[in-house]
mmCIF file of C-alpha atoms and ligand atoms in Angstrom:
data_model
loop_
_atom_site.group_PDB
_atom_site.id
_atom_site.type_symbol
_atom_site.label_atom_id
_atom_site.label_comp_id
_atom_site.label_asym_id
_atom_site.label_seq_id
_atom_site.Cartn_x
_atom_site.Cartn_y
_atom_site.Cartn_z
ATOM 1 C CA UNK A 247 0.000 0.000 0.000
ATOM 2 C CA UNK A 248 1.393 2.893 -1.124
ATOM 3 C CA UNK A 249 1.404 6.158 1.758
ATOM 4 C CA UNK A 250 1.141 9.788 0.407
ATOM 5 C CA UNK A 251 3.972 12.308 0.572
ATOM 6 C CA UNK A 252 1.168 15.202 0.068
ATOM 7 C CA UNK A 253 -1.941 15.911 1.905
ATOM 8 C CA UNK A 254 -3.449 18.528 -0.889
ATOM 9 C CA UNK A 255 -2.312 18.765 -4.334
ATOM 10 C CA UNK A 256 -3.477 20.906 -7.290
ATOM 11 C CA UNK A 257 -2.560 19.305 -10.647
ATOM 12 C CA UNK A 258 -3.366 22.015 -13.620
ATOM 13 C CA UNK A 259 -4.044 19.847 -17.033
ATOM 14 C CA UNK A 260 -3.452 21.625 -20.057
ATOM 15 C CA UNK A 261 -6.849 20.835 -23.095
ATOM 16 C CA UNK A 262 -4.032 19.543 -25.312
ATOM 17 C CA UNK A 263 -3.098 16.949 -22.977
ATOM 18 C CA UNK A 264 -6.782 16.247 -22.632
ATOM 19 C CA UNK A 265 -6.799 16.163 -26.707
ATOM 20 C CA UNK A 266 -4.460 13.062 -26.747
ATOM 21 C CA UNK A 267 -2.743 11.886 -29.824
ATOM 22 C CA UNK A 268 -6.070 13.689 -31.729
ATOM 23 C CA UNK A 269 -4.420 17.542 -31.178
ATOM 24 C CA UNK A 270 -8.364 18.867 -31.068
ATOM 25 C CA UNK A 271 -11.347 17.284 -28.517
ATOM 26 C CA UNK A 272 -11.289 15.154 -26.398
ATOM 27 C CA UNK A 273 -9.634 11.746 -25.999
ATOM 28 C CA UNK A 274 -11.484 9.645 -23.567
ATOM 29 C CA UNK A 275 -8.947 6.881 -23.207
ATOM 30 C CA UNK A 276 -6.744 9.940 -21.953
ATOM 31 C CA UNK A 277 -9.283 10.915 -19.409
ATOM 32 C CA UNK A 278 -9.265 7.685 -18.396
ATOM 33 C CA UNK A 279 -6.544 6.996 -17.485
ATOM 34 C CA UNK A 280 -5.731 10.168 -15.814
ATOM 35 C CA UNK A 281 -9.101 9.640 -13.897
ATOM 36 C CA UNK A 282 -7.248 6.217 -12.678
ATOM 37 C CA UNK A 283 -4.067 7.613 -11.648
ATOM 38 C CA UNK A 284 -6.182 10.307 -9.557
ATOM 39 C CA UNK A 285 -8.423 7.293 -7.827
ATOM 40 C CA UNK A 286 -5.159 5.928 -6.764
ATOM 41 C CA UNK A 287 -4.265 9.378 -5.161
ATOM 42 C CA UNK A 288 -7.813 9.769 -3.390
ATOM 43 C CA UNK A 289 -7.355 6.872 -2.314
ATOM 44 C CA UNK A 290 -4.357 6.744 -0.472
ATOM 45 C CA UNK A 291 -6.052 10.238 1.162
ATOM 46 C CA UNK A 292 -4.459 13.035 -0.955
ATOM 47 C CA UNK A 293 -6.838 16.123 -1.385
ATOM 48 C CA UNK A 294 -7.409 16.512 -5.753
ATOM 49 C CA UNK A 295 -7.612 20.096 -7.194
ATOM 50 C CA UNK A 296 -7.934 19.915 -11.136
ATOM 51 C CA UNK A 297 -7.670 22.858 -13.053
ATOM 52 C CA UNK A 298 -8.507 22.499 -17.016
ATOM 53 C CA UNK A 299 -7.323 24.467 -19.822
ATOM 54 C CA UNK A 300 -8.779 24.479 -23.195
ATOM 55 C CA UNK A 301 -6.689 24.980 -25.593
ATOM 56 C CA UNK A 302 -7.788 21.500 -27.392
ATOM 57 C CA UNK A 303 -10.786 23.604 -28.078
ATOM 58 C CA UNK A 304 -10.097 27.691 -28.390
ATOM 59 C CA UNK A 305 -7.309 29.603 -27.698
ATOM 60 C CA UNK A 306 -8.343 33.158 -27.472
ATOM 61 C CA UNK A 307 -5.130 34.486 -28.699
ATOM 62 C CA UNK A 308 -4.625 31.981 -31.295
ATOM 63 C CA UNK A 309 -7.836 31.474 -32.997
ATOM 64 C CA UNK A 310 -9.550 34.225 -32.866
ATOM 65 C CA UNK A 311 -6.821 36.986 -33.646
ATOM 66 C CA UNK A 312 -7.631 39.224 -36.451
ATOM 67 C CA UNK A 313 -11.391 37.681 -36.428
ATOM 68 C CA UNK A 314 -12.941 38.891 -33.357
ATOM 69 C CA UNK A 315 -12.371 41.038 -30.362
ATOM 70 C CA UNK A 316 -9.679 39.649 -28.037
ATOM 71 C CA UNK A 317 -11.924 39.856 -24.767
ATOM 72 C CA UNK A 318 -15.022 37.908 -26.797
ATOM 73 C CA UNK A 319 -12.142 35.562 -27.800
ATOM 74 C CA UNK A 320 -10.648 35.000 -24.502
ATOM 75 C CA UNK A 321 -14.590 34.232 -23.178
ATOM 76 C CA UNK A 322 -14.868 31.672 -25.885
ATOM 77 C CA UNK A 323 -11.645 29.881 -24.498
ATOM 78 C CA UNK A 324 -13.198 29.590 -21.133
ATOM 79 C CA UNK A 325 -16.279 28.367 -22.395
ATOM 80 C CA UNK A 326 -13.898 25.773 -24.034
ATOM 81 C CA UNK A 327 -12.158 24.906 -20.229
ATOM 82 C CA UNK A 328 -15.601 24.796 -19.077
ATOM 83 C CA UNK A 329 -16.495 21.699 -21.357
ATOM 84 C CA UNK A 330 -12.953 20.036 -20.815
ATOM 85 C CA UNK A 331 -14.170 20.559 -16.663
ATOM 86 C CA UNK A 332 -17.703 18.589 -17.730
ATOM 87 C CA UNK A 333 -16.201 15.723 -19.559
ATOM 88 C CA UNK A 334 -13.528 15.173 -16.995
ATOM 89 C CA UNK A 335 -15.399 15.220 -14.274
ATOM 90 C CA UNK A 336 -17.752 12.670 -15.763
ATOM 91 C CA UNK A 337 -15.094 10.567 -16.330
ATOM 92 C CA UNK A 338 -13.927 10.894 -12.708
ATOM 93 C CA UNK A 339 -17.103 9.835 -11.394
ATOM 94 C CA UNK A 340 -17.380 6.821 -13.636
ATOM 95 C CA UNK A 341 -14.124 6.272 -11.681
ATOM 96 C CA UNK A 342 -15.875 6.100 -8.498
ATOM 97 C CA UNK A 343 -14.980 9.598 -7.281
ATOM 98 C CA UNK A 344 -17.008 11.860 -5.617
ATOM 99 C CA UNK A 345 -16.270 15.157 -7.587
ATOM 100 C CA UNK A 346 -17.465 18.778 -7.985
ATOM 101 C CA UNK A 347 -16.963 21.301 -10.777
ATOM 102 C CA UNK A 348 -16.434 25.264 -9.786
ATOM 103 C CA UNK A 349 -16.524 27.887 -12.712
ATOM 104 C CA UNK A 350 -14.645 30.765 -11.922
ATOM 105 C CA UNK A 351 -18.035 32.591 -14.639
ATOM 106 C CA UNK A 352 -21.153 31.542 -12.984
ATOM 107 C CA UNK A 353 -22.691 28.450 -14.378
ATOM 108 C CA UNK A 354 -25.257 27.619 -12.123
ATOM 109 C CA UNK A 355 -27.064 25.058 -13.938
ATOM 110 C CA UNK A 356 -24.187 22.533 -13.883
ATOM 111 C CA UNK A 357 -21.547 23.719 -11.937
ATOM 112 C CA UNK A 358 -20.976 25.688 -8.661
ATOM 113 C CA UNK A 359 -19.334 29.372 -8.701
ATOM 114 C CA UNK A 360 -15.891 29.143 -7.425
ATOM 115 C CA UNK A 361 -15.883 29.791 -3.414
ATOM 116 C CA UNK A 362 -12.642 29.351 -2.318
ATOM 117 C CA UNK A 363 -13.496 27.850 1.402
ATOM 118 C CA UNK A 364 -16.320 25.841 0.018
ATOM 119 C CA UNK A 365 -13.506 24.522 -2.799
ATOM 120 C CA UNK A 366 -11.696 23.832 0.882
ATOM 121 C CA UNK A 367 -14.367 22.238 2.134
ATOM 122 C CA UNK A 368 -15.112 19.792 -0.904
ATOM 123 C CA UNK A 369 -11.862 18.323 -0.863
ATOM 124 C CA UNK A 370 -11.357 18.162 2.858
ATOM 125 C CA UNK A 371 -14.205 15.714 2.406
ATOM 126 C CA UNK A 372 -12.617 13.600 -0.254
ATOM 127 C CA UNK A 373 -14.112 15.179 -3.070
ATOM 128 C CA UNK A 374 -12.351 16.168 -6.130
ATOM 129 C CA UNK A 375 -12.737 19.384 -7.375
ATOM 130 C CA UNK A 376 -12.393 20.584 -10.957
ATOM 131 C CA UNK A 377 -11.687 24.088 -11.760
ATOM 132 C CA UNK A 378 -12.972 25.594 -15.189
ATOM 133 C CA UNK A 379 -12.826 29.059 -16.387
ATOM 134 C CA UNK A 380 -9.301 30.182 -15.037
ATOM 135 C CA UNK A 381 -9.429 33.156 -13.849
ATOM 136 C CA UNK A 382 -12.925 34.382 -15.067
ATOM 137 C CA UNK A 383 -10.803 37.099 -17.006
ATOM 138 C CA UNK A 384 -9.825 37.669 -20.620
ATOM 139 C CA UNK A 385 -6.042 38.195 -21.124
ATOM 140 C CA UNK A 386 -5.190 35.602 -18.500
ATOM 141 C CA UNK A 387 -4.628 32.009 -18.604
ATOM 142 C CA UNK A 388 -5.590 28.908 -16.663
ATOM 143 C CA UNK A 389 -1.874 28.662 -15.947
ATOM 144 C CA UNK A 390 -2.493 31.994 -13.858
ATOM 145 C CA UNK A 391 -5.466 30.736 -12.244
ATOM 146 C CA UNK A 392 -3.540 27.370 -10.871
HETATM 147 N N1 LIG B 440 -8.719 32.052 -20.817
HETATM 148 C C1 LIG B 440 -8.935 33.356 -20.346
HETATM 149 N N2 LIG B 440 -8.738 33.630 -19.036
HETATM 150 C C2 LIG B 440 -8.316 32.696 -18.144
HETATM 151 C C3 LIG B 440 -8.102 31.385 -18.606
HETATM 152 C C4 LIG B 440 -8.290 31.089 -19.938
HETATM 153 O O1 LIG B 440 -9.309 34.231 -21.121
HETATM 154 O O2 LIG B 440 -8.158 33.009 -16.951
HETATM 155 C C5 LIG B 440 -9.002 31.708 -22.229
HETATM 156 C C6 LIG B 440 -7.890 32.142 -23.195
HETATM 157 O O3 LIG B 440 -8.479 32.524 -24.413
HETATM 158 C C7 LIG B 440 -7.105 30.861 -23.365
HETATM 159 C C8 LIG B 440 -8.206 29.811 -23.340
HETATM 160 O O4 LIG B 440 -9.144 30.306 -22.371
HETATM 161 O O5 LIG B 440 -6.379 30.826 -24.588
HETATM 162 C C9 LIG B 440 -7.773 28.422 -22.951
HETATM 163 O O6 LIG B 440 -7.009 28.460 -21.751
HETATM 164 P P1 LIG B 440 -5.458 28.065 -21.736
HETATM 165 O O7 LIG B 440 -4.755 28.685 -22.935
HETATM 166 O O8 LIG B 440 -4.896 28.412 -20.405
HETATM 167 O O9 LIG B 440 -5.564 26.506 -21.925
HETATM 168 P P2 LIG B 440 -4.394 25.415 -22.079
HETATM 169 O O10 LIG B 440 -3.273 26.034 -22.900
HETATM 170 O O11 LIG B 440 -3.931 25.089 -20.705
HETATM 171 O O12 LIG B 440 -5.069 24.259 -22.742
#
Protein backbone atom coordinates (compact mmCIF):
# COMPACT_ATOMS: atom_id res chain seq x y z
CA UNK A 1 0.00 0.00 0.00
CA UNK A 2 1.39 2.89 -1.12
CA UNK A 3 1.40 6.16 1.76
CA UNK A 4 1.14 9.79 0.41
CA UNK A 5 3.97 12.31 0.57
CA UNK A 6 1.17 15.20 0.07
CA UNK A 7 -1.94 15.91 1.91
CA UNK A 8 -3.45 18.53 -0.89
CA UNK A 9 -2.31 18.77 -4.33
CA UNK A 10 -3.48 20.91 -7.29
CA UNK A 11 -2.56 19.30 -10.65
CA UNK A 12 -3.37 22.01 -13.62
CA UNK A 13 -4.04 19.85 -17.03
CA UNK A 14 -3.45 21.63 -20.06
CA UNK A 15 -6.85 20.84 -23.10
CA UNK A 16 -4.03 19.54 -25.31
CA UNK A 17 -3.10 16.95 -22.98
CA UNK A 18 -6.78 16.25 -22.63
CA UNK A 19 -6.80 16.16 -26.71
CA UNK A 20 -4.46 13.06 -26.75
CA UNK A 21 -2.74 11.89 -29.82
CA UNK A 22 -6.07 13.69 -31.73
CA UNK A 23 -4.42 17.54 -31.18
CA UNK A 24 -8.36 18.87 -31.07
CA UNK A 25 -11.35 17.28 -28.52
CA UNK A 26 -11.29 15.15 -26.40
CA UNK A 27 -9.63 11.75 -26.00
CA UNK A 28 -11.48 9.65 -23.57
CA UNK A 29 -8.95 6.88 -23.21
CA UNK A 30 -6.74 9.94 -21.95
CA UNK A 31 -9.28 10.91 -19.41
CA UNK A 32 -9.27 7.68 -18.40
CA UNK A 33 -6.54 7.00 -17.49
CA UNK A 34 -5.73 10.17 -15.81
CA UNK A 35 -9.10 9.64 -13.90
CA UNK A 36 -7.25 6.22 -12.68
CA UNK A 37 -4.07 7.61 -11.65
CA UNK A 38 -6.18 10.31 -9.56
CA UNK A 39 -8.42 7.29 -7.83
CA UNK A 40 -5.16 5.93 -6.76
CA UNK A 41 -4.26 9.38 -5.16
CA UNK A 42 -7.81 9.77 -3.39
CA UNK A 43 -7.36 6.87 -2.31
CA UNK A 44 -4.36 6.74 -0.47
CA UNK A 45 -6.05 10.24 1.16
CA UNK A 46 -4.46 13.03 -0.96
CA UNK A 47 -6.84 16.12 -1.38
CA UNK A 48 -7.41 16.51 -5.75
CA UNK A 49 -7.61 20.10 -7.19
CA UNK A 50 -7.93 19.92 -11.14
CA UNK A 51 -7.67 22.86 -13.05
CA UNK A 52 -8.51 22.50 -17.02
CA UNK A 53 -7.32 24.47 -19.82
CA UNK A 54 -8.78 24.48 -23.19
CA UNK A 55 -6.69 24.98 -25.59
CA UNK A 56 -7.79 21.50 -27.39
CA UNK A 57 -10.79 23.60 -28.08
CA UNK A 58 -10.10 27.69 -28.39
CA UNK A 59 -7.31 29.60 -27.70
CA UNK A 60 -8.34 33.16 -27.47
CA UNK A 61 -5.13 34.49 -28.70
CA UNK A 62 -4.62 31.98 -31.30
CA UNK A 63 -7.84 31.47 -33.00
CA UNK A 64 -9.55 34.23 -32.87
CA UNK A 65 -6.82 36.99 -33.65
CA UNK A 66 -7.63 39.22 -36.45
CA UNK A 67 -11.39 37.68 -36.43
CA UNK A 68 -12.94 38.89 -33.36
CA UNK A 69 -12.37 41.04 -30.36
CA UNK A 70 -9.68 39.65 -28.04
CA UNK A 71 -11.92 39.86 -24.77
CA UNK A 72 -15.02 37.91 -26.80
CA UNK A 73 -12.14 35.56 -27.80
CA UNK A 74 -10.65 35.00 -24.50
CA UNK A 75 -14.59 34.23 -23.18
CA UNK A 76 -14.87 31.67 -25.88
CA UNK A 77 -11.64 29.88 -24.50
CA UNK A 78 -13.20 29.59 -21.13
CA UNK A 79 -16.28 28.37 -22.39
CA UNK A 80 -13.90 25.77 -24.03
CA UNK A 81 -12.16 24.91 -20.23
CA UNK A 82 -15.60 24.80 -19.08
CA UNK A 83 -16.50 21.70 -21.36
CA UNK A 84 -12.95 20.04 -20.82
CA UNK A 85 -14.17 20.56 -16.66
CA UNK A 86 -17.70 18.59 -17.73
CA UNK A 87 -16.20 15.72 -19.56
CA UNK A 88 -13.53 15.17 -17.00
CA UNK A 89 -15.40 15.22 -14.27
CA UNK A 90 -17.75 12.67 -15.76
CA UNK A 91 -15.09 10.57 -16.33
CA UNK A 92 -13.93 10.89 -12.71
CA UNK A 93 -17.10 9.83 -11.39
CA UNK A 94 -17.38 6.82 -13.64
CA UNK A 95 -14.12 6.27 -11.68
CA UNK A 96 -15.88 6.10 -8.50
CA UNK A 97 -14.98 9.60 -7.28
CA UNK A 98 -17.01 11.86 -5.62
CA UNK A 99 -16.27 15.16 -7.59
CA UNK A 100 -17.47 18.78 -7.98
CA UNK A 101 -16.96 21.30 -10.78
CA UNK A 102 -16.43 25.26 -9.79
CA UNK A 103 -16.52 27.89 -12.71
CA UNK A 104 -14.64 30.77 -11.92
CA UNK A 105 -18.03 32.59 -14.64
CA UNK A 106 -21.15 31.54 -12.98
CA UNK A 107 -22.69 28.45 -14.38
CA UNK A 108 -25.26 27.62 -12.12
CA UNK A 109 -27.06 25.06 -13.94
CA UNK A 110 -24.19 22.53 -13.88
CA UNK A 111 -21.55 23.72 -11.94
CA UNK A 112 -20.98 25.69 -8.66
CA UNK A 113 -19.33 29.37 -8.70
CA UNK A 114 -15.89 29.14 -7.42
CA UNK A 115 -15.88 29.79 -3.41
CA UNK A 116 -12.64 29.35 -2.32
CA UNK A 117 -13.50 27.85 1.40
CA UNK A 118 -16.32 25.84 0.02
CA UNK A 119 -13.51 24.52 -2.80
CA UNK A 120 -11.70 23.83 0.88
CA UNK A 121 -14.37 22.24 2.13
CA UNK A 122 -15.11 19.79 -0.90
CA UNK A 123 -11.86 18.32 -0.86
CA UNK A 124 -11.36 18.16 2.86
CA UNK A 125 -14.21 15.71 2.41
CA UNK A 126 -12.62 13.60 -0.25
CA UNK A 127 -14.11 15.18 -3.07
CA UNK A 128 -12.35 16.17 -6.13
CA UNK A 129 -12.74 19.38 -7.37
CA UNK A 130 -12.39 20.58 -10.96
CA UNK A 131 -11.69 24.09 -11.76
CA UNK A 132 -12.97 25.59 -15.19
CA UNK A 133 -12.83 29.06 -16.39
CA UNK A 134 -9.30 30.18 -15.04
CA UNK A 135 -9.43 33.16 -13.85
CA UNK A 136 -12.93 34.38 -15.07
CA UNK A 137 -10.80 37.10 -17.01
CA UNK A 138 -9.82 37.67 -20.62
CA UNK A 139 -6.04 38.20 -21.12
CA UNK A 140 -5.19 35.60 -18.50
CA UNK A 141 -4.63 32.01 -18.60
CA UNK A 142 -5.59 28.91 -16.66
CA UNK A 143 -1.87 28.66 -15.95
CA UNK A 144 -2.49 31.99 -13.86
CA UNK A 145 -5.47 30.74 -12.24
CA UNK A 146 -3.54 27.37 -10.87
N1 LIG B 1 -8.72 32.05 -20.82
C1 LIG B 1 -8.93 33.36 -20.35
N2 LIG B 1 -8.74 33.63 -19.04
C2 LIG B 1 -8.32 32.70 -18.14
C3 LIG B 1 -8.10 31.38 -18.61
C4 LIG B 1 -8.29 31.09 -19.94
O1 LIG B 1 -9.31 34.23 -21.12
O2 LIG B 1 -8.16 33.01 -16.95
C5 LIG B 1 -9.00 31.71 -22.23
C6 LIG B 1 -7.89 32.14 -23.19
O3 LIG B 1 -8.48 32.52 -24.41
C7 LIG B 1 -7.11 30.86 -23.37
C8 LIG B 1 -8.21 29.81 -23.34
O4 LIG B 1 -9.14 30.31 -22.37
O5 LIG B 1 -6.38 30.83 -24.59
C9 LIG B 1 -7.77 28.42 -22.95
O6 LIG B 1 -7.01 28.46 -21.75
P1 LIG B 1 -5.46 28.07 -21.74
O7 LIG B 1 -4.75 28.69 -22.93
O8 LIG B 1 -4.90 28.41 -20.41
O9 LIG B 1 -5.56 26.51 -21.92
P2 LIG B 1 -4.39 25.42 -22.08
O10 LIG B 1 -3.27 26.03 -22.90
O11 LIG B 1 -3.93 25.09 -20.71
O12 LIG B 1 -5.07 24.26 -22.74
Amino acid sequence: MSTAKYKRVLIKISGEALAGGKGSGLDFEVLSRLSGVIKKCVDIGVQVGIVVGGGNIWRGVKDGAGKIDRARSDHMGMLGTAINALALADVLEQHDLDVRVQTAIEMSAFAEPYIRLKAISHLNKGRVVVFGCGTGSPYMSTDTAA
